[in-house]
Coordinates of C-alpha atoms in Angstrom, one line a residue:
M1 CA 114.4 54.2 127.9
T2 CA 113.4 51.8 130.8
A3 CA 113.0 52.8 134.4
D4 CA 115.9 50.5 135.3
F5 CA 118.2 52.4 133.0
Q6 CA 117.0 55.7 134.3
H7 CA 117.8 54.4 137.8
E8 CA 121.2 53.4 136.5
I9 CA 121.8 56.9 135.1
Q10 CA 120.9 58.4 138.5
Q11 CA 123.2 56.0 140.3
A12 CA 126.1 56.9 137.9
L13 CA 125.6 60.6 138.2
G14 CA 124.4 60.6 141.8
G15 CA 127.3 62.5 143.2
S16 CA 127.1 65.3 140.7
Y17 CA 123.6 65.7 139.3
A18 CA 120.1 65.0 140.5
L19 CA 117.7 63.9 137.7
E20 CA 114.3 65.7 138.0
R21 CA 112.2 64.7 135.0
E22 CA 112.4 63.7 131.3
L23 CA 112.3 66.6 128.9
G24 CA 112.2 64.7 125.6
R25 CA 113.2 61.5 123.8
G26 CA 114.5 60.8 120.3
G27 CA 116.5 58.4 118.2
M28 CA 119.7 59.5 119.9
G29 CA 118.5 59.0 123.4
S30 CA 116.6 60.9 126.1
V31 CA 117.1 64.4 127.6
Y32 CA 116.5 65.0 131.3
L33 CA 116.2 68.1 133.4
A34 CA 118.6 67.8 136.2
R35 CA 120.3 69.9 138.9
D36 CA 124.0 70.5 139.0
L37 CA 124.6 69.8 142.8
A38 CA 127.9 71.6 142.9
L39 CA 126.8 74.8 141.3
D40 CA 123.1 74.6 142.2
R41 CA 121.8 75.3 138.7
P42 CA 119.5 73.5 136.3
V43 CA 121.1 71.6 133.4
A44 CA 119.9 69.3 130.6
I45 CA 121.5 65.9 130.3
K46 CA 121.3 63.9 127.1
V47 CA 122.0 60.2 127.5
L48 CA 123.2 58.1 124.6
P49 CA 121.1 54.9 124.2
P50 CA 122.8 51.8 125.6
E51 CA 122.9 50.0 122.3
L52 CA 124.9 52.9 120.8
A53 CA 127.1 53.6 123.9
V54 CA 128.5 50.1 123.9
R55 CA 130.0 50.3 120.4
P56 CA 133.7 51.3 120.9
E57 CA 134.2 53.1 117.5
L58 CA 130.9 55.1 117.9
R59 CA 131.7 55.8 121.6
E60 CA 135.1 57.2 120.8
R61 CA 133.9 59.4 118.0
F62 CA 131.0 60.7 120.1
L63 CA 133.4 61.6 122.9
R64 CA 135.9 63.3 120.6
E65 CA 133.4 65.4 118.7
T66 CA 131.2 66.3 121.7
R67 CA 134.3 67.6 123.5
T68 CA 134.9 69.7 120.4
A69 CA 131.4 71.1 120.7
A70 CA 132.0 71.7 124.4
S71 CA 134.7 74.2 123.4
F72 CA 132.2 76.4 121.7
S73 CA 131.2 79.7 123.2
H74 CA 128.4 81.5 121.3
P75 CA 125.2 83.1 122.4
N76 CA 123.2 81.1 119.9
I77 CA 124.6 77.7 120.7
V78 CA 123.5 75.8 123.8
P79 CA 126.7 75.3 125.8
V80 CA 128.0 71.9 126.6
H81 CA 129.3 71.9 130.2
A82 CA 130.7 68.4 130.4
V83 CA 130.9 64.9 128.9
E84 CA 130.2 62.1 131.4
E85 CA 131.5 58.5 130.8
R86 CA 130.6 56.3 133.7
G87 CA 130.3 52.6 133.1
A88 CA 127.5 51.9 130.6
V89 CA 126.3 55.5 130.8
L90 CA 127.5 57.9 128.2
C91 CA 126.0 61.4 128.3
F92 CA 126.8 65.1 128.0
V93 CA 125.6 67.9 130.2
M94 CA 124.2 71.0 128.5
G95 CA 122.9 74.4 129.6
Y96 CA 119.2 74.3 130.3
V97 CA 117.1 76.6 128.1
D98 CA 113.8 77.6 129.5
G99 CA 111.6 77.6 126.5
E100 CA 110.4 75.3 123.7
T101 CA 111.8 73.8 120.5
L102 CA 111.0 75.4 117.2
A103 CA 109.0 72.2 116.3
Q104 CA 106.8 72.7 119.4
R105 CA 106.2 76.3 118.6
I106 CA 105.2 75.5 115.0
R107 CA 102.8 72.8 116.2
R108 CA 101.4 75.2 118.8
V109 CA 100.9 78.3 116.7
G110 CA 101.2 77.2 113.1
P111 CA 103.2 79.2 110.5
L112 CA 105.3 81.9 112.2
P113 CA 105.3 85.7 111.4
A114 CA 107.9 86.7 108.9
A115 CA 109.9 88.9 111.4
E116 CA 110.2 85.9 113.7
I117 CA 111.4 83.7 110.9
V118 CA 114.0 86.2 109.9
R119 CA 115.3 86.5 113.4
M120 CA 115.4 82.7 113.8
L121 CA 117.2 82.3 110.5
Q122 CA 119.8 85.0 111.3
E123 CA 120.6 83.6 114.8
V124 CA 120.9 80.0 113.6
A125 CA 123.0 81.2 110.7
W126 CA 125.4 83.0 113.1
A127 CA 125.7 79.8 115.2
L128 CA 126.4 77.7 112.1
S129 CA 128.9 80.2 110.8
Y130 CA 130.7 80.0 114.1
A131 CA 130.8 76.2 114.1
H132 CA 131.7 75.9 110.4
G133 CA 134.6 78.3 111.0
R134 CA 135.9 75.8 113.5
G135 CA 135.6 72.8 111.2
V136 CA 132.4 71.3 112.7
V137 CA 129.3 70.5 110.6
H138 CA 126.1 69.9 112.5
R139 CA 124.5 67.5 110.1
D140 CA 121.1 67.4 111.9
I141 CA 119.6 70.9 111.7
K142 CA 115.9 70.5 112.3
P143 CA 113.2 72.3 114.3
D144 CA 113.7 69.8 117.2
N145 CA 117.3 70.9 117.5
I146 CA 116.5 74.7 117.6
L147 CA 115.4 76.0 121.0
I148 CA 113.5 79.3 121.5
E149 CA 114.3 80.9 124.8
R150 CA 111.0 81.9 126.5
A151 CA 112.2 85.2 128.1
T152 CA 114.0 86.7 125.1
G153 CA 112.9 84.8 122.0
R154 CA 116.5 84.0 121.2
A155 CA 117.1 80.9 118.9
M156 CA 119.7 78.5 120.2
V157 CA 121.1 75.5 118.3
T158 CA 121.7 72.3 120.3
D159 CA 123.1 68.7 119.6
F160 CA 126.3 69.8 117.9
G161 CA 128.5 66.9 116.9
I162 CA 126.0 64.1 117.5
A163 CA 124.9 63.6 113.9
R164 CA 128.5 63.9 112.7
S165 CA 129.5 61.2 115.1
T166 CA 126.9 58.7 113.9
T167 CA 127.2 59.3 110.1
S168 CA 130.8 58.3 109.8
T169 CA 131.8 56.4 106.6
A170 CA 133.5 53.8 108.8
A171 CA 132.3 50.3 108.2
G172 CA 129.2 49.4 110.0
L173 CA 127.9 52.9 110.7
T174 CA 125.8 53.5 107.7
R175 CA 122.7 52.0 109.3
V176 CA 123.2 54.1 112.4
G177 CA 123.5 57.2 110.3
E178 CA 120.2 56.4 108.6
V179 CA 118.5 56.0 112.0
V180 CA 119.9 59.2 113.4
G181 CA 119.6 61.4 110.4
T182 CA 116.3 63.1 109.8
P183 CA 115.2 62.4 106.2
H184 CA 112.9 65.4 105.9
F185 CA 115.7 67.8 106.6
M186 CA 118.7 66.1 104.9
S187 CA 120.6 67.9 102.1
P188 CA 120.8 66.0 98.7
E189 CA 124.5 65.4 99.2
Q190 CA 124.0 64.0 102.7
A191 CA 121.2 61.8 101.4
S192 CA 123.4 60.4 98.7
G193 CA 126.4 59.8 101.0
D194 CA 128.6 62.4 99.3
A195 CA 131.1 64.6 101.1
I196 CA 129.5 67.5 102.8
D197 CA 130.4 70.9 104.2
G198 CA 128.7 73.8 105.9
R199 CA 126.4 74.3 102.9
S200 CA 124.7 71.1 103.8
D201 CA 123.6 72.6 107.1
L202 CA 122.3 75.6 105.2
Y203 CA 120.1 73.4 103.1
S204 CA 118.7 71.9 106.2
L205 CA 118.2 75.4 107.6
G206 CA 116.3 76.2 104.4
V207 CA 113.9 73.2 105.1
V208 CA 113.5 74.5 108.6
A209 CA 112.7 78.0 107.4
F210 CA 110.2 76.6 104.8
C211 CA 108.5 74.6 107.6
A212 CA 108.4 77.6 109.9
A213 CA 106.8 79.7 107.1
T214 CA 104.2 77.2 105.9
G215 CA 103.7 74.8 108.7
H216 CA 104.8 71.8 106.7
V217 CA 108.0 70.4 105.1
P218 CA 108.7 70.8 101.4
F219 CA 109.1 67.1 100.7
D220 CA 107.0 64.3 102.3
A221 CA 106.3 60.7 101.5
T222 CA 105.4 57.5 103.2
S223 CA 108.9 56.0 103.3
T224 CA 112.4 57.3 104.0
P225 CA 113.8 56.3 100.5
A226 CA 111.0 58.2 98.8
I227 CA 111.7 61.3 100.9
L228 CA 115.4 61.1 100.1
A229 CA 114.7 60.6 96.4
M230 CA 112.6 63.8 96.4
H231 CA 115.5 65.8 98.0
L232 CA 117.8 64.4 95.3
T233 CA 115.6 64.9 92.2
R234 CA 112.6 67.1 92.8
P235 CA 112.8 71.0 92.9
A236 CA 111.6 72.5 96.1
P237 CA 108.3 74.4 96.0
S238 CA 108.6 78.2 96.0
A239 CA 108.3 79.7 99.4
A240 CA 106.4 82.7 98.0
G241 CA 104.0 80.4 96.1
E242 CA 103.2 78.7 99.4
R243 CA 102.9 81.9 101.4
S244 CA 102.3 85.1 99.5
D245 CA 102.8 87.5 102.4
L246 CA 106.5 86.7 102.9
P247 CA 108.9 89.6 102.2
A248 CA 110.5 89.0 98.8
P249 CA 114.1 88.9 100.2
L250 CA 113.1 86.2 102.8
A251 CA 111.3 84.1 100.2
A252 CA 114.2 84.4 97.8
A253 CA 116.6 83.4 100.5
I254 CA 114.6 80.3 101.4
D255 CA 114.5 79.3 97.8
R256 CA 118.2 79.7 97.4
L257 CA 118.9 77.7 100.5
L258 CA 116.9 74.8 99.0
A259 CA 119.0 74.7 95.8
K260 CA 120.1 71.2 94.9
D261 CA 123.6 72.2 94.0
P262 CA 125.6 73.4 97.0
A263 CA 127.3 76.0 94.7
D264 CA 123.9 77.6 94.2
R265 CA 123.3 78.1 97.9
F266 CA 124.8 80.8 100.2
A267 CA 128.4 80.1 100.7
T268 CA 128.3 80.9 104.4
G269 CA 125.9 81.7 107.2
E270 CA 127.1 85.3 107.2
A271 CA 126.1 85.6 103.5
L272 CA 122.6 84.4 104.5
V273 CA 122.5 86.9 107.3
E274 CA 123.4 89.8 104.9
A275 CA 120.8 88.6 102.4
I276 CA 117.8 88.6 104.7
D277 CA 118.9 91.6 106.7
V278 CA 116.9 93.6 104.2
A279 CA 113.8 91.6 105.1
R280 CA 114.5 92.2 108.8
S281 CA 114.7 95.9 108.2
S282 CA 111.7 95.9 105.9
R283 CA 109.6 96.5 109.0
P284 CA 110.4 100.2 109.7
E285 CA 112.7 100.8 112.6
V286 CA 110.8 103.5 114.5
S287 CA 112.7 106.5 115.7
P288 CA 112.9 106.9 119.5
A289 CA 111.4 110.4 119.1
V290 CA 108.3 108.9 117.4
R291 CA 108.1 106.2 120.1
L292 CA 108.2 108.8 122.8
F293 CA 105.5 110.9 121.2
H294 CA 103.3 107.8 120.8
A295 CA 103.7 106.8 124.4
K296 CA 103.0 110.3 125.7
A297 CA 100.1 111.0 123.3
S298 CA 98.4 107.7 124.0
Q299 CA 98.5 108.2 127.8
I300 CA 97.4 111.9 127.5
L301 CA 94.4 111.0 125.3
R302 CA 93.4 108.2 127.6
N303 CA 93.4 110.7 130.5
V304 CA 91.2 113.0 128.3
I305 CA 88.8 110.2 127.7
M306 CA 88.6 109.4 131.4
L307 CA 88.0 113.1 132.3
L308 CA 85.2 113.4 129.7
L309 CA 83.6 110.2 130.9
V310 CA 83.5 111.3 134.6
S311 CA 82.7 114.9 134.0
P312 CA 78.9 114.5 133.7
Y313 CA 78.9 112.7 137.1
L314 CA 81.1 115.3 138.7
T315 CA 79.2 118.4 137.4
S316 CA 75.8 117.0 138.2
R317 CA 76.4 116.7 141.9
P318 CA 76.7 120.3 143.1
K319 CA 73.5 122.0 143.9
Y320 CA 74.6 125.5 143.0
D321 CA 75.1 126.8 139.5
G322 CA 78.4 128.5 140.5
D323 CA 79.9 125.3 141.7
Q324 CA 78.8 123.5 138.5
F325 CA 80.4 126.3 136.4
L326 CA 83.6 126.1 138.4
L327 CA 83.9 122.3 138.1
R328 CA 83.2 122.4 134.4
A329 CA 85.8 125.2 133.9
I330 CA 88.4 123.1 135.8
I331 CA 87.7 120.0 133.7
F332 CA 87.7 122.0 130.5
S333 CA 91.0 123.6 131.4
A334 CA 92.6 120.2 132.3
V335 CA 91.4 118.8 128.9
V336 CA 92.8 121.8 127.0
A337 CA 96.1 121.6 128.9
L338 CA 96.5 117.9 128.0
L339 CA 95.7 118.4 124.4
L340 CA 98.2 121.3 124.2
Q341 CA 100.8 118.9 125.3
V342 CA 100.0 116.6 122.4
A343 CA 100.2 119.6 120.0
A344 CA 103.5 120.6 121.5
G345 CA 104.8 117.1 120.9
L346 CA 103.8 117.3 117.2
R347 CA 105.6 120.6 116.9
E348 CA 108.7 119.2 118.5
L349 CA 108.7 116.4 116.0
A350 CA 108.5 118.9 113.2
R351 CA 111.3 120.9 114.7
Q352 CA 113.5 117.8 114.7
G353 CA 113.0 117.4 111.0
F354 CA 110.2 114.8 111.0
R355 CA 107.5 114.9 108.4
Y356 CA 104.0 113.7 108.6
D357 CA 104.8 110.5 106.6
D358 CA 107.6 109.7 109.1
L359 CA 105.0 109.9 111.9
R360 CA 102.4 107.9 110.1
N361 CA 104.8 105.1 109.1
G362 CA 106.2 105.0 112.6
L363 CA 102.8 104.8 114.2
R364 CA 101.8 102.0 111.8
A365 CA 104.9 100.1 112.7
I366 CA 104.2 100.5 116.4
G367 CA 100.7 99.3 115.8
A368 CA 102.0 96.2 114.0
E369 CA 104.3 95.5 116.8
Q370 CA 101.5 95.7 119.3
D371 CA 99.3 93.4 117.2
D372 CA 102.2 90.9 117.0
A373 CA 102.7 91.0 120.8
R374 CA 99.0 90.5 121.4
A375 CA 98.9 87.6 118.9
R376 CA 102.0 86.0 120.6
S377 CA 100.3 86.4 124.0
R378 CA 97.1 84.7 122.8
A379 CA 99.2 81.9 121.3
A380 CA 100.7 81.0 124.6
P381 CA 99.7 77.6 125.9
D382 CA 98.3 79.0 129.2
W383 CA 96.4 81.8 127.6
S384 CA 93.0 80.2 128.1
R385 CA 93.7 79.4 131.7
R386 CA 95.0 83.0 132.4
R387 CA 91.9 84.4 130.7
R388 CA 89.6 82.3 132.9
K389 CA 91.4 83.5 136.0
R390 CA 91.1 87.1 134.9
W391 CA 87.3 86.7 134.4
A392 CA 87.0 84.9 137.7
F393 CA 88.9 87.7 139.4
S394 CA 86.8 90.4 137.7
A395 CA 83.5 88.7 138.7
A396 CA 84.6 88.2 142.3
G397 CA 85.8 91.8 142.5
L398 CA 82.6 93.3 141.1
A399 CA 80.5 91.1 143.4
L400 CA 82.5 92.1 146.4
S401 CA 82.3 95.8 145.5
V402 CA 78.5 95.7 145.0
A403 CA 78.0 93.7 148.2
T404 CA 80.1 96.3 150.1
M405 CA 78.2 99.2 148.8
V406 CA 74.8 97.5 149.5
Y407 CA 76.0 96.8 153.1
A408 CA 77.2 100.4 153.5
A409 CA 73.8 101.6 152.4
S410 CA 72.1 99.4 154.9
L411 CA 74.1 101.1 157.7
R412 CA 72.6 104.5 157.0
V413 CA 70.2 106.0 159.4
R414 CA 67.2 107.9 158.1
I415 CA 66.8 111.3 159.7
S416 CA 64.1 112.7 157.4
P417 CA 62.1 111.4 154.5
T418 CA 64.8 112.5 152.0
M419 CA 68.0 112.6 154.1
F420 CA 70.2 109.9 155.7
R421 CA 73.1 110.0 158.1
S422 CA 76.0 107.6 157.5
P423 CA 78.2 106.4 160.3
P424 CA 82.0 106.5 159.7
L425 CA 82.1 102.7 159.0
A426 CA 79.5 103.2 156.2
L427 CA 81.5 106.0 154.7
W428 CA 84.7 104.0 154.6
L429 CA 82.9 101.0 153.2
S430 CA 81.3 103.1 150.5
V431 CA 84.7 104.6 149.5
F432 CA 86.2 101.1 149.4
G433 CA 83.3 99.7 147.4
V434 CA 83.4 102.5 144.8
A435 CA 87.2 102.3 144.5
L436 CA 87.1 98.6 144.0
F437 CA 84.3 98.7 141.5
I438 CA 86.2 101.3 139.3
L439 CA 89.5 99.3 139.7
V440 CA 88.0 96.0 138.6
L441 CA 86.0 97.7 135.8
V442 CA 89.1 99.3 134.3
F443 CA 91.1 96.1 134.7
T444 CA 88.3 94.1 133.0
V445 CA 87.9 96.5 130.1
A446 CA 91.7 96.6 129.5
S447 CA 92.1 92.8 129.8
A448 CA 89.1 92.1 127.5
G449 CA 90.6 94.0 124.7
G450 CA 89.4 97.5 125.4
G451 CA 92.9 98.8 125.6
A452 CA 93.6 97.4 122.1
R453 CA 90.5 99.0 120.7
I454 CA 91.5 102.4 122.2
D455 CA 95.0 101.9 120.6
R456 CA 93.5 101.2 117.2
A457 CA 91.1 104.1 117.4
L458 CA 94.0 106.5 118.3
Q459 CA 96.1 105.1 115.5
L460 CA 93.2 105.7 113.0
L461 CA 93.0 109.3 114.3
W462 CA 96.7 110.0 113.7
I463 CA 97.0 108.3 110.3
G464 CA 93.8 109.8 109.0
P465 CA 93.0 113.3 107.5
A466 CA 92.6 114.8 111.0
G467 CA 96.1 113.7 112.1
R468 CA 97.7 115.0 108.9
W469 CA 95.9 118.4 109.2
L470 CA 96.8 118.8 112.9
F471 CA 100.5 117.9 112.2
E472 CA 100.7 120.4 109.3
V473 CA 99.1 123.1 111.4
M474 CA 101.6 122.6 114.2
A475 CA 104.5 122.4 111.8
R476 CA 103.8 125.8 110.3
G477 CA 106.6 128.3 110.5
I478 CA 109.3 125.6 111.0
S479 CA 111.9 125.2 108.3
R480 CA 112.2 121.7 107.1
G481 CA 115.8 120.3 106.9
A482 CA 117.0 116.8 106.3
A483 CA 115.3 113.9 108.0
P484 CA 116.9 113.1 111.3
A485 CA 119.5 110.4 111.7
G486 CA 118.2 107.4 113.6
S487 CA 117.0 104.1 112.3
T488 CA 118.9 104.0 109.0
T489 CA 122.2 105.1 107.6
L490 CA 122.5 107.4 104.6
S491 CA 123.4 104.5 102.4
G492 CA 120.0 103.1 103.0
G493 CA 121.1 100.1 105.1
R494 CA 120.4 99.4 108.7
S495 CA 122.1 101.6 111.2
P496 CA 125.0 100.1 113.2
L497 CA 123.0 101.2 116.3
S498 CA 120.3 98.6 115.5
V499 CA 123.0 95.8 115.4
L500 CA 124.6 97.1 118.5
A501 CA 121.3 97.1 120.4
G502 CA 120.9 93.4 119.5
L503 CA 124.3 92.3 121.0
P504 CA 124.3 90.6 124.4
K505 CA 125.0 92.9 127.3
P506 CA 128.6 91.6 127.9
L507 CA 129.6 92.3 124.3
R508 CA 128.0 95.8 124.5
R509 CA 129.9 96.6 127.7
G510 CA 133.1 95.6 126.0
L511 CA 132.6 98.2 123.3
G512 CA 132.7 101.1 125.7
S513 CA 131.7 104.4 124.0
A514 CA 131.0 102.9 120.6
E515 CA 127.3 103.9 120.8
M516 CA 128.3 107.5 121.4
A517 CA 130.8 107.5 118.5
I518 CA 128.3 106.0 116.1
R519 CA 125.7 108.6 117.1
R520 CA 128.2 111.4 116.5
L521 CA 129.0 110.0 113.1
E522 CA 125.3 109.7 112.1
A523 CA 124.6 113.2 113.4
E524 CA 127.5 114.5 111.3
A525 CA 126.3 112.6 108.2
S526 CA 122.8 114.0 108.7
A527 CA 124.1 117.5 109.1
L528 CA 126.2 117.1 105.9
A529 CA 123.1 115.9 104.0
Q530 CA 121.3 119.0 105.1
R531 CA 124.3 121.1 104.1
E532 CA 124.3 119.5 100.6
A533 CA 120.6 120.3 100.2
E534 CA 121.3 123.9 101.2
L535 CA 124.2 124.2 98.8
D536 CA 122.1 122.7 96.0
G537 CA 119.6 125.4 96.5
A538 CA 122.2 128.1 96.5
L539 CA 123.8 126.7 93.4
A540 CA 120.5 126.6 91.6
E541 CA 119.8 130.2 92.6
A542 CA 123.3 131.4 91.5
T543 CA 123.2 129.5 88.2
N544 CA 119.7 130.7 87.3
T545 CA 120.5 134.3 88.1
G546 CA 120.2 136.4 84.9
G547 CA 123.3 138.0 83.4
G548 CA 123.8 141.3 81.7
A549 CA 125.3 143.3 84.6
G550 CA 128.8 143.4 83.1
D551 CA 131.9 141.3 83.0
S552 CA 132.7 142.0 86.7
A553 CA 129.4 140.7 87.9
A554 CA 129.6 137.6 85.6
S555 CA 133.1 136.9 86.9
E556 CA 131.9 137.1 90.5
R557 CA 129.0 134.9 89.7
R558 CA 131.3 132.2 88.2
S559 CA 133.6 132.5 91.2
L560 CA 130.6 132.0 93.5
V561 CA 129.3 129.0 91.6
N562 CA 132.8 127.4 91.7
E563 CA 133.0 128.0 95.4
L564 CA 129.6 126.5 96.0
S565 CA 130.4 123.5 93.8
E566 CA 133.6 122.9 95.6
A567 CA 131.8 123.1 99.0
R568 CA 129.1 120.8 97.7
R569 CA 131.7 118.2 96.5
A570 CA 133.5 118.4 99.8
A571 CA 130.3 117.8 101.8
G572 CA 129.3 115.0 99.6
T573 CA 132.7 113.3 99.8
R574 CA 132.7 113.5 103.6
R575 CA 129.2 112.2 103.9
E576 CA 129.9 109.3 101.6
A577 CA 133.1 108.5 103.6
I578 CA 131.1 108.5 106.8
A579 CA 128.4 106.3 105.2
A580 CA 131.1 103.8 104.1
A581 CA 132.7 103.9 107.5
L582 CA 129.4 103.2 109.3
E583 CA 128.8 100.3 106.9
R584 CA 132.2 98.8 107.8
V585 CA 131.4 99.3 111.5
R586 CA 128.0 97.5 111.0
L587 CA 129.7 94.6 109.3
Q588 CA 132.3 94.3 112.1
L589 CA 129.4 94.3 114.6
L590 CA 127.7 91.5 112.7
R591 CA 131.0 89.6 112.8
L592 CA 131.2 90.2 116.5
K593 CA 127.6 89.0 117.0
S594 CA 128.3 85.8 115.0
G595 CA 131.5 85.1 117.1
L596 CA 133.9 85.6 114.2
G597 CA 135.1 89.1 115.2
N598 CA 136.1 90.9 118.3
S599 CA 135.6 94.3 120.0
A600 CA 139.1 95.5 118.8
D601 CA 138.0 95.2 115.2
V602 CA 134.9 97.4 115.9
S603 CA 137.0 100.0 117.8
R604 CA 139.6 100.0 115.0
E605 CA 136.9 100.9 112.4
L606 CA 135.5 103.6 114.6
D607 CA 138.9 105.1 115.2
A608 CA 139.5 105.1 111.4
A609 CA 136.1 106.8 110.9

């Protein structure tokens, strides 16, 4: 786009928007970062190329369908604020997303982690399901049209309606459709010019997922016709064959999305979400109690390490044996008190019904989360620059602290061959120099990966034989009931609480006390499961009790067995009803998140439960 046309855009929009810089450019025009002067907020403005904007039939279809997209309101769709038609300038104003496109992320970091792919797929599927329910097919799903918000990692779909506008079967638009369409991401039916529906978008999403998982598209060739022919005739390579570490549900979902026949794909975006929800929950959802223990234990053990490191220095300073003994006793008592807090935390976990395997699996999941977070941080484009700044800060801080202590030492006055007198300024400078040295040293060790090494060492401690032995020792004397309710429902699926936590804040606020109600139901289901286990034990004991005490005793035993069996059936029936109700609540929450449901549906299911 020429500078003259950019000036023409600013002239046309001058009273409403101020262009700042170009964000990107493609076959359908350029995108600019601008400021909405009336509302004082950043926006993105996409301008249709002049050669397309002057065509009346294309212009009318673009305006009609972009206005349809402007009516969308979904957390995973970039909102369209306005359509501007001013002279030769035809553009639409979108919300500005501070982040990067999925294509940019793949180019920057390569294949994405499985958990990130699952989240992206689910959020884009929710957006597509919302649009398909309103009769709109995107027709140009590709990594460049999926934005990843920097602050939250949320995936947002953009450019709704544009590809549809330019792939009309009206005369004269076929060439434009070929230009705008992206061959690498076209479905077979779109490539052949057949009628398409929402399943075409899902095929394109499958290509996007394959690309995110492997770093390359499933079909590539030197010409557009060759690429389209491959989409039409060649089976897509297996996602698991290209990347063996993908969870089986995710790999199977990608393969199904890439089926040639639309009938073999997922029927809707919601069906895709449900299919890969298992893969999303394959990473264990860690109980809040285990997370709390991990945070407290890590901090306590760091304090213990610090005390043990400084204790030789502290205990070597006093001249008298009594003072040394007192300091050592204080440090020893502090270390023991801190370790007893860790032991008390283990016992509290056991009292809540957790077993060692629950703790070990939870700590492993937390460790994997920490590794992912560190990898994401290292993959940031400014990581090298920030690391150089940290090292420069550390070097300057250490140099300043050493210089300060040397200068403070030079201010001392010798009063005997072995003794010095320090003026107040020297004392203050010494304190400042020592404090700065320790501060910079701790900061440098933590920034250079020392904190990560400590975390890994502590994790090895807990998941090893020593951790198991300590847990079993602290759990002695505590009766073990059913595992606590938390991250999963009794039916084995994800808890509604995990879906609720993923809703935007406005939606969560609209649900009122839903979280409390779900927690009550899960607590009741957990108590019922424990009750069933107790009744099973009582039934086994009553059934295996030897006879021979007379007809009266046998009759009483049969009566007791019948009563226990009836109580067991009642508890099981109620628990299964709660599990089914929780699953219905979870599905309603998923519908709410995708924009197809509302808060009243969720409340109705909770009331019924």
